[in-house]
């Protein structure tokens, strides 16, 4: 009987501790959420509108100069130029279809973000909601940085093809023609050298076509896969910057 009484007292004590812990955890969680809400600033600043006090979540519209797109970090960023400042805005898309100097109109807002590796810190950044080009940069591109570019793709077991840039011609603001001198190697021995011409278009699909003798160009996305296709696409990104 004594053992039973002792067991009942022990069970009651454990349940009491568990309830206190649960209540304490719930209270701490509510306190943390309440603290975060109460600590949200009411006004924000941005180099996009340096003389204004901005509101969280309010949508703003601005016309700016496009600089570049960066997909190397945890958040994809579109860099724009306003006066003498270059500003990075969060843009949750895989890529853009503009070139440096294009005039763009964006709808954007200030929003909260938790950066990877520091999820406890609540930060605030400019987010792009919508972006469109209003005027192309019609100035010719400078291809000096890639005129000696080359890349290698595999063409099967023991076979490799080196694509060396031979000539680059800008057709218009969104289209560039590139002539490659191709060196074909079989078991590391040069077996053939010839030229091929490709058209790179900075459109919604980032189209790359191989110019053929019959006048009907071939889309390389239907010809190449994996690393070979990626090599062409990486070159196209450099070409259109």
mmCIF file of C-alpha atoms in Angstrom:
data_model
loop_
_atom_site.group_PDB
_atom_site.id
_atom_site.type_symbol
_atom_site.label_atom_id
_atom_site.label_comp_id
_atom_site.label_asym_id
_atom_site.label_seq_id
_atom_site.Cartn_x
_atom_site.Cartn_y
_atom_site.Cartn_z
ATOM 1 C CA UNK A 1 0.000 0.000 0.000
ATOM 2 C CA UNK A 2 2.838 2.353 0.894
ATOM 3 C CA UNK A 3 4.462 1.563 -2.448
ATOM 4 C CA UNK A 4 1.245 2.425 -4.270
ATOM 5 C CA UNK A 5 0.924 5.759 -2.476
ATOM 6 C CA UNK A 6 4.564 6.550 -3.234
ATOM 7 C CA UNK A 7 4.037 5.671 -6.939
ATOM 8 C CA UNK A 8 0.952 7.911 -7.194
ATOM 9 C CA UNK A 9 2.828 10.826 -5.598
ATOM 10 C CA UNK A 10 5.721 10.342 -8.026
ATOM 11 C CA UNK A 11 3.416 10.280 -11.076
ATOM 12 C CA UNK A 12 1.640 13.454 -9.901
ATOM 13 C CA UNK A 13 4.976 15.220 -9.366
ATOM 14 C CA UNK A 14 6.241 14.283 -12.844
ATOM 15 C CA UNK A 15 3.017 15.453 -14.501
ATOM 16 C CA UNK A 16 3.205 18.738 -12.622
ATOM 17 C CA UNK A 17 6.793 19.336 -13.834
ATOM 18 C CA UNK A 18 5.848 18.447 -17.406
ATOM 19 C CA UNK A 19 2.932 20.914 -17.386
ATOM 20 C CA UNK A 20 5.152 23.683 -15.994
ATOM 21 C CA UNK A 21 7.773 23.016 -18.672
ATOM 22 C CA UNK A 22 5.140 23.019 -21.427
ATOM 23 C CA UNK A 23 3.623 26.265 -20.164
ATOM 24 C CA UNK A 24 7.068 27.823 -19.875
ATOM 25 C CA UNK A 25 7.941 26.783 -23.461
ATOM 26 C CA UNK A 26 4.644 28.141 -24.799
ATOM 27 C CA UNK A 27 5.162 31.395 -22.895
ATOM 28 C CA UNK A 28 8.709 31.804 -24.202
ATOM 29 C CA UNK A 29 7.533 31.128 -27.775
ATOM 30 C CA UNK A 30 4.735 33.681 -27.483
ATOM 31 C CA UNK A 31 7.137 36.160 -25.905
ATOM 32 C CA UNK A 32 9.642 35.690 -28.778
ATOM 33 C CA UNK A 33 6.952 36.183 -31.429
ATOM 34 C CA UNK A 34 5.574 39.194 -29.586
ATOM 35 C CA UNK A 35 9.062 40.686 -29.269
ATOM 36 C CA UNK A 36 9.710 40.224 -33.034
ATOM 37 C CA UNK A 37 6.409 41.891 -33.911
ATOM 38 C CA UNK A 38 7.003 44.784 -31.537
ATOM 39 C CA UNK A 39 10.579 45.277 -32.801
ATOM 40 C CA UNK A 40 9.641 45.627 -36.514
ATOM 41 C CA UNK A 41 10.593 49.132 -37.613
ATOM 42 C CA UNK A 42 7.822 51.370 -38.895
ATOM 43 C CA UNK A 43 9.994 53.218 -41.408
ATOM 44 C CA UNK A 44 12.700 51.941 -43.765
ATOM 45 C CA UNK A 45 15.384 53.475 -45.948
ATOM 46 C CA UNK A 46 16.670 52.460 -49.367
ATOM 47 C CA UNK A 47 19.129 53.900 -51.855
ATOM 48 C CA UNK A 48 16.359 53.531 -54.425
ATOM 49 C CA UNK A 49 14.530 56.372 -52.642
ATOM 50 C CA UNK A 50 17.079 57.911 -50.276
ATOM 51 C CA UNK A 51 14.943 60.883 -49.285
ATOM 52 C CA UNK A 52 11.833 58.918 -48.332
ATOM 53 C CA UNK A 53 10.672 56.941 -45.324
ATOM 54 C CA UNK A 54 9.439 53.642 -46.753
ATOM 55 C CA UNK A 55 6.722 51.359 -45.397
ATOM 56 C CA UNK A 56 6.952 47.594 -45.026
ATOM 57 C CA UNK A 57 5.029 45.804 -47.794
ATOM 58 C CA UNK A 58 4.071 48.961 -49.704
ATOM 59 C CA UNK A 59 4.630 48.637 -53.471
ATOM 60 C CA UNK A 60 6.797 51.267 -55.174
ATOM 61 C CA UNK A 61 7.510 51.793 -58.871
ATOM 62 C CA UNK A 62 10.815 53.119 -60.224
ATOM 63 C CA UNK A 63 12.621 53.381 -63.557
ATOM 64 C CA UNK A 64 16.306 52.430 -63.339
ATOM 65 C CA UNK A 65 19.317 51.169 -65.279
ATOM 66 C CA UNK A 66 19.899 47.411 -65.302
ATOM 67 C CA UNK A 67 23.443 46.326 -64.331
ATOM 68 C CA UNK A 68 23.574 42.532 -63.917
ATOM 69 C CA UNK A 69 22.015 39.429 -62.369
ATOM 70 C CA UNK A 70 23.764 37.388 -59.657
ATOM 71 C CA UNK A 71 22.620 33.830 -58.872
ATOM 72 C CA UNK A 72 25.684 32.773 -56.886
ATOM 73 C CA UNK A 73 24.403 33.509 -53.378
ATOM 74 C CA UNK A 74 21.586 32.179 -51.201
ATOM 75 C CA UNK A 75 19.321 34.867 -52.654
ATOM 76 C CA UNK A 76 19.242 35.739 -56.358
ATOM 77 C CA UNK A 77 19.880 39.439 -56.881
ATOM 78 C CA UNK A 78 19.214 41.932 -59.649
ATOM 79 C CA UNK A 79 21.660 44.837 -59.537
ATOM 80 C CA UNK A 80 20.420 48.207 -60.732
ATOM 81 C CA UNK A 81 21.920 51.674 -60.943
ATOM 82 C CA UNK A 82 20.280 54.749 -59.409
ATOM 83 C CA UNK A 83 22.285 57.965 -59.771
ATOM 84 C CA UNK A 84 25.789 56.883 -58.697
ATOM 85 C CA UNK A 85 24.669 53.965 -56.522
ATOM 86 C CA UNK A 86 24.479 50.276 -57.484
ATOM 87 C CA UNK A 87 21.824 48.402 -55.500
ATOM 88 C CA UNK A 88 21.069 44.683 -55.247
ATOM 89 C CA UNK A 89 17.414 43.644 -54.997
ATOM 90 C CA UNK A 90 16.125 40.166 -54.190
ATOM 91 C CA UNK A 91 14.529 38.574 -57.272
ATOM 92 C CA UNK A 92 13.132 35.043 -56.949
ATOM 93 C CA UNK A 93 13.626 34.070 -60.581
ATOM 94 C CA UNK A 94 16.343 31.909 -62.121
ATOM 95 C CA UNK A 95 17.516 34.531 -64.612
ATOM 96 C CA UNK A 96 16.782 37.801 -66.375
ATOM 97 C CA UNK A 97 16.738 38.671 -70.059
ATOM 98 C CA UNK A 98 18.281 42.145 -70.029
ATOM 99 C CA UNK A 99 21.715 43.507 -70.717
ATOM 100 C CA UNK A 100 23.749 46.090 -68.866
ATOM 101 C CA UNK A 101 22.518 49.598 -69.586
ATOM 102 C CA UNK A 102 18.930 48.653 -70.444
ATOM 103 C CA UNK A 103 16.320 50.949 -68.924
ATOM 104 C CA UNK A 104 13.907 48.933 -66.762
ATOM 105 C CA UNK A 105 10.792 49.664 -64.748
ATOM 106 C CA UNK A 106 10.355 47.694 -61.531
ATOM 107 C CA UNK A 107 7.644 47.259 -58.943
ATOM 108 C CA UNK A 108 9.259 46.521 -55.578
ATOM 109 C CA UNK A 109 8.670 46.505 -51.848
ATOM 110 C CA UNK A 110 10.513 46.301 -48.552
ATOM 111 C CA UNK A 111 10.056 42.876 -46.978
ATOM 112 C CA UNK A 112 11.549 40.714 -44.255
ATOM 113 C CA UNK A 113 14.104 37.988 -44.897
ATOM 114 C CA UNK A 114 15.998 35.440 -42.820
ATOM 115 C CA UNK A 115 19.421 34.809 -44.281
ATOM 116 C CA UNK A 116 20.854 31.284 -44.492
ATOM 117 C CA UNK A 117 23.169 30.513 -41.592
ATOM 118 C CA UNK A 118 21.595 33.143 -39.335
ATOM 119 C CA UNK A 119 17.896 32.295 -39.213
ATOM 120 C CA UNK A 120 17.424 34.012 -35.837
ATOM 121 C CA UNK A 121 18.206 37.410 -37.354
ATOM 122 C CA UNK A 122 15.315 39.106 -39.104
ATOM 123 C CA UNK A 123 16.578 41.411 -41.842
ATOM 124 C CA UNK A 124 14.796 43.699 -44.313
ATOM 125 C CA UNK A 125 15.590 44.005 -48.015
ATOM 126 C CA UNK A 126 14.228 45.358 -51.278
ATOM 127 C CA UNK A 127 12.256 42.684 -53.194
ATOM 128 C CA UNK A 128 11.351 42.926 -56.883
ATOM 129 C CA UNK A 129 7.729 42.028 -57.625
ATOM 130 C CA UNK A 130 7.670 42.821 -61.338
ATOM 131 C CA UNK A 131 10.314 43.915 -63.835
ATOM 132 C CA UNK A 132 10.092 44.977 -67.476
ATOM 133 C CA UNK A 133 12.379 46.626 -70.014
ATOM 134 C CA UNK A 134 11.341 50.070 -71.210
ATOM 135 C CA UNK A 135 14.332 50.941 -73.391
ATOM 136 C CA UNK A 136 17.229 48.888 -74.793
ATOM 137 C CA UNK A 137 20.839 49.919 -74.514
ATOM 138 C CA UNK A 138 21.571 50.279 -78.207
ATOM 139 C CA UNK A 139 25.296 50.822 -77.749
ATOM 140 C CA UNK A 140 27.426 47.990 -79.128
ATOM 141 C CA UNK A 141 28.752 45.478 -76.663
ATOM 142 C CA UNK A 142 32.444 45.183 -75.897
ATOM 143 C CA UNK A 143 33.527 41.578 -76.459
ATOM 144 C CA UNK A 144 37.215 42.074 -75.650
ATOM 145 C CA UNK A 145 36.958 40.011 -72.476
ATOM 146 C CA UNK A 146 35.732 36.895 -74.312
ATOM 147 C CA UNK A 147 37.248 37.201 -77.793
ATOM 148 C CA UNK A 148 39.856 34.571 -76.829
ATOM 149 C CA UNK A 149 37.382 32.376 -74.936
ATOM 150 C CA UNK A 150 37.256 28.618 -75.480
ATOM 151 C CA UNK A 151 35.453 25.668 -73.944
ATOM 152 C CA UNK A 152 35.548 21.883 -74.334
ATOM 153 C CA UNK A 153 32.666 19.451 -74.697
ATOM 154 C CA UNK A 154 32.696 15.682 -74.821
ATOM 155 C CA UNK A 155 31.543 13.955 -78.011
ATOM 156 C CA UNK A 156 31.772 10.375 -76.764
ATOM 157 C CA UNK A 157 34.320 7.989 -75.323
ATOM 158 C CA UNK A 158 37.797 9.320 -76.066
ATOM 159 C CA UNK A 159 36.352 12.170 -78.130
ATOM 160 C CA UNK A 160 36.504 15.877 -77.236
ATOM 161 C CA UNK A 161 35.775 19.087 -79.136
ATOM 162 C CA UNK A 162 37.355 22.435 -78.283
ATOM 163 C CA UNK A 163 35.315 25.501 -79.307
ATOM 164 C CA UNK A 164 37.604 28.504 -79.886
ATOM 165 C CA UNK A 165 36.044 31.913 -80.515
ATOM 166 C CA UNK A 166 37.067 33.098 -83.993
ATOM 167 C CA UNK A 167 34.728 36.022 -84.660
ATOM 168 C CA UNK A 168 31.915 37.796 -82.768
ATOM 169 C CA UNK A 169 29.374 40.035 -84.520
ATOM 170 C CA UNK A 170 26.548 41.917 -82.802
ATOM 171 C CA UNK A 171 23.482 41.778 -85.053
ATOM 172 C CA UNK A 172 21.215 43.877 -82.821
ATOM 173 C CA UNK A 173 20.760 44.668 -79.121
ATOM 174 C CA UNK A 174 19.506 41.135 -78.362
ATOM 175 C CA UNK A 175 21.257 38.974 -80.974
ATOM 176 C CA UNK A 176 24.930 38.051 -81.424
ATOM 177 C CA UNK A 177 26.549 35.807 -84.040
ATOM 178 C CA UNK A 178 29.645 33.816 -83.075
ATOM 179 C CA UNK A 179 31.948 31.850 -85.368
ATOM 180 C CA UNK A 180 33.858 29.080 -83.561
ATOM 181 C CA UNK A 181 36.908 27.252 -84.825
ATOM 182 C CA UNK A 182 36.390 23.699 -83.624
ATOM 183 C CA UNK A 183 39.216 21.294 -82.922
ATOM 184 C CA UNK A 184 38.162 17.668 -82.687
ATOM 185 C CA UNK A 185 40.333 15.253 -80.708
ATOM 186 C CA UNK A 186 40.187 11.459 -80.665
ATOM 187 C CA UNK A 187 42.172 9.898 -77.824
ATOM 188 C CA UNK A 188 43.875 13.295 -77.315
ATOM 189 C CA UNK A 189 45.037 13.446 -80.933
ATOM 190 C CA UNK A 190 43.833 16.312 -83.157
ATOM 191 C CA UNK A 191 41.921 14.758 -86.038
ATOM 192 C CA UNK A 192 39.930 17.617 -87.578
ATOM 193 C CA UNK A 193 39.558 21.409 -87.567
ATOM 194 C CA UNK A 194 36.536 23.274 -88.966
ATOM 195 C CA UNK A 195 34.296 26.324 -88.380
ATOM 196 C CA UNK A 196 30.721 26.490 -87.109
ATOM 197 C CA UNK A 197 28.486 29.533 -86.671
ATOM 198 C CA UNK A 198 25.998 30.014 -83.823
ATOM 199 C CA UNK A 199 23.331 32.624 -83.106
ATOM 200 C CA UNK A 200 22.828 33.656 -79.453
ATOM 201 C CA UNK A 201 19.562 35.445 -78.636
ATOM 202 C CA UNK A 202 18.858 37.234 -75.371
ATOM 203 C CA UNK A 203 15.153 36.335 -75.414
ATOM 204 C CA UNK A 204 12.826 34.657 -72.932
ATOM 205 C CA UNK A 205 14.311 31.243 -73.736
ATOM 206 C CA UNK A 206 17.931 32.379 -74.172
ATOM 207 C CA UNK A 207 17.846 30.682 -77.588
ATOM 208 C CA UNK A 208 21.073 29.362 -79.121
ATOM 209 C CA UNK A 209 20.961 28.163 -82.735
ATOM 210 C CA UNK A 210 23.560 26.529 -84.955
ATOM 211 C CA UNK A 211 23.596 28.003 -88.456
ATOM 212 C CA UNK A 212 23.267 25.263 -91.074
ATOM 213 C CA UNK A 213 23.959 25.189 -94.809
ATOM 214 C CA UNK A 214 20.330 24.442 -95.668
ATOM 215 C CA UNK A 215 19.139 27.741 -94.173
ATOM 216 C CA UNK A 216 17.172 26.080 -91.385
ATOM 217 C CA UNK A 217 18.995 26.703 -88.118
ATOM 218 C CA UNK A 218 18.987 24.053 -85.392
ATOM 219 C CA UNK A 219 18.197 24.803 -81.756
ATOM 220 C CA UNK A 220 21.041 23.332 -79.708
ATOM 221 C CA UNK A 221 18.676 22.516 -76.850
ATOM 222 C CA UNK A 222 17.393 19.757 -79.140
ATOM 223 C CA UNK A 223 20.926 18.628 -80.004
ATOM 224 C CA UNK A 224 22.948 18.823 -76.788
ATOM 225 C CA UNK A 225 22.371 17.773 -73.194
ATOM 226 C CA UNK A 226 24.032 17.918 -69.786
ATOM 227 C CA UNK A 227 27.490 19.447 -69.573
ATOM 228 C CA UNK A 228 27.732 20.157 -73.305
ATOM 229 C CA UNK A 229 24.574 22.277 -73.275
ATOM 230 C CA UNK A 230 25.635 23.960 -70.033
ATOM 231 C CA UNK A 231 28.962 25.010 -71.622
ATOM 232 C CA UNK A 232 27.108 26.812 -74.429
ATOM 233 C CA UNK A 233 24.680 28.435 -71.984
ATOM 234 C CA UNK A 234 27.516 29.649 -69.730
ATOM 235 C CA UNK A 235 29.238 31.180 -72.752
ATOM 236 C CA UNK A 236 25.948 32.813 -73.762
ATOM 237 C CA UNK A 237 25.643 34.473 -70.338
ATOM 238 C CA UNK A 238 29.102 36.014 -70.707
ATOM 239 C CA UNK A 239 28.245 37.097 -74.241
ATOM 240 C CA UNK A 240 25.097 38.947 -73.186
ATOM 241 C CA UNK A 241 26.485 40.742 -70.131
#
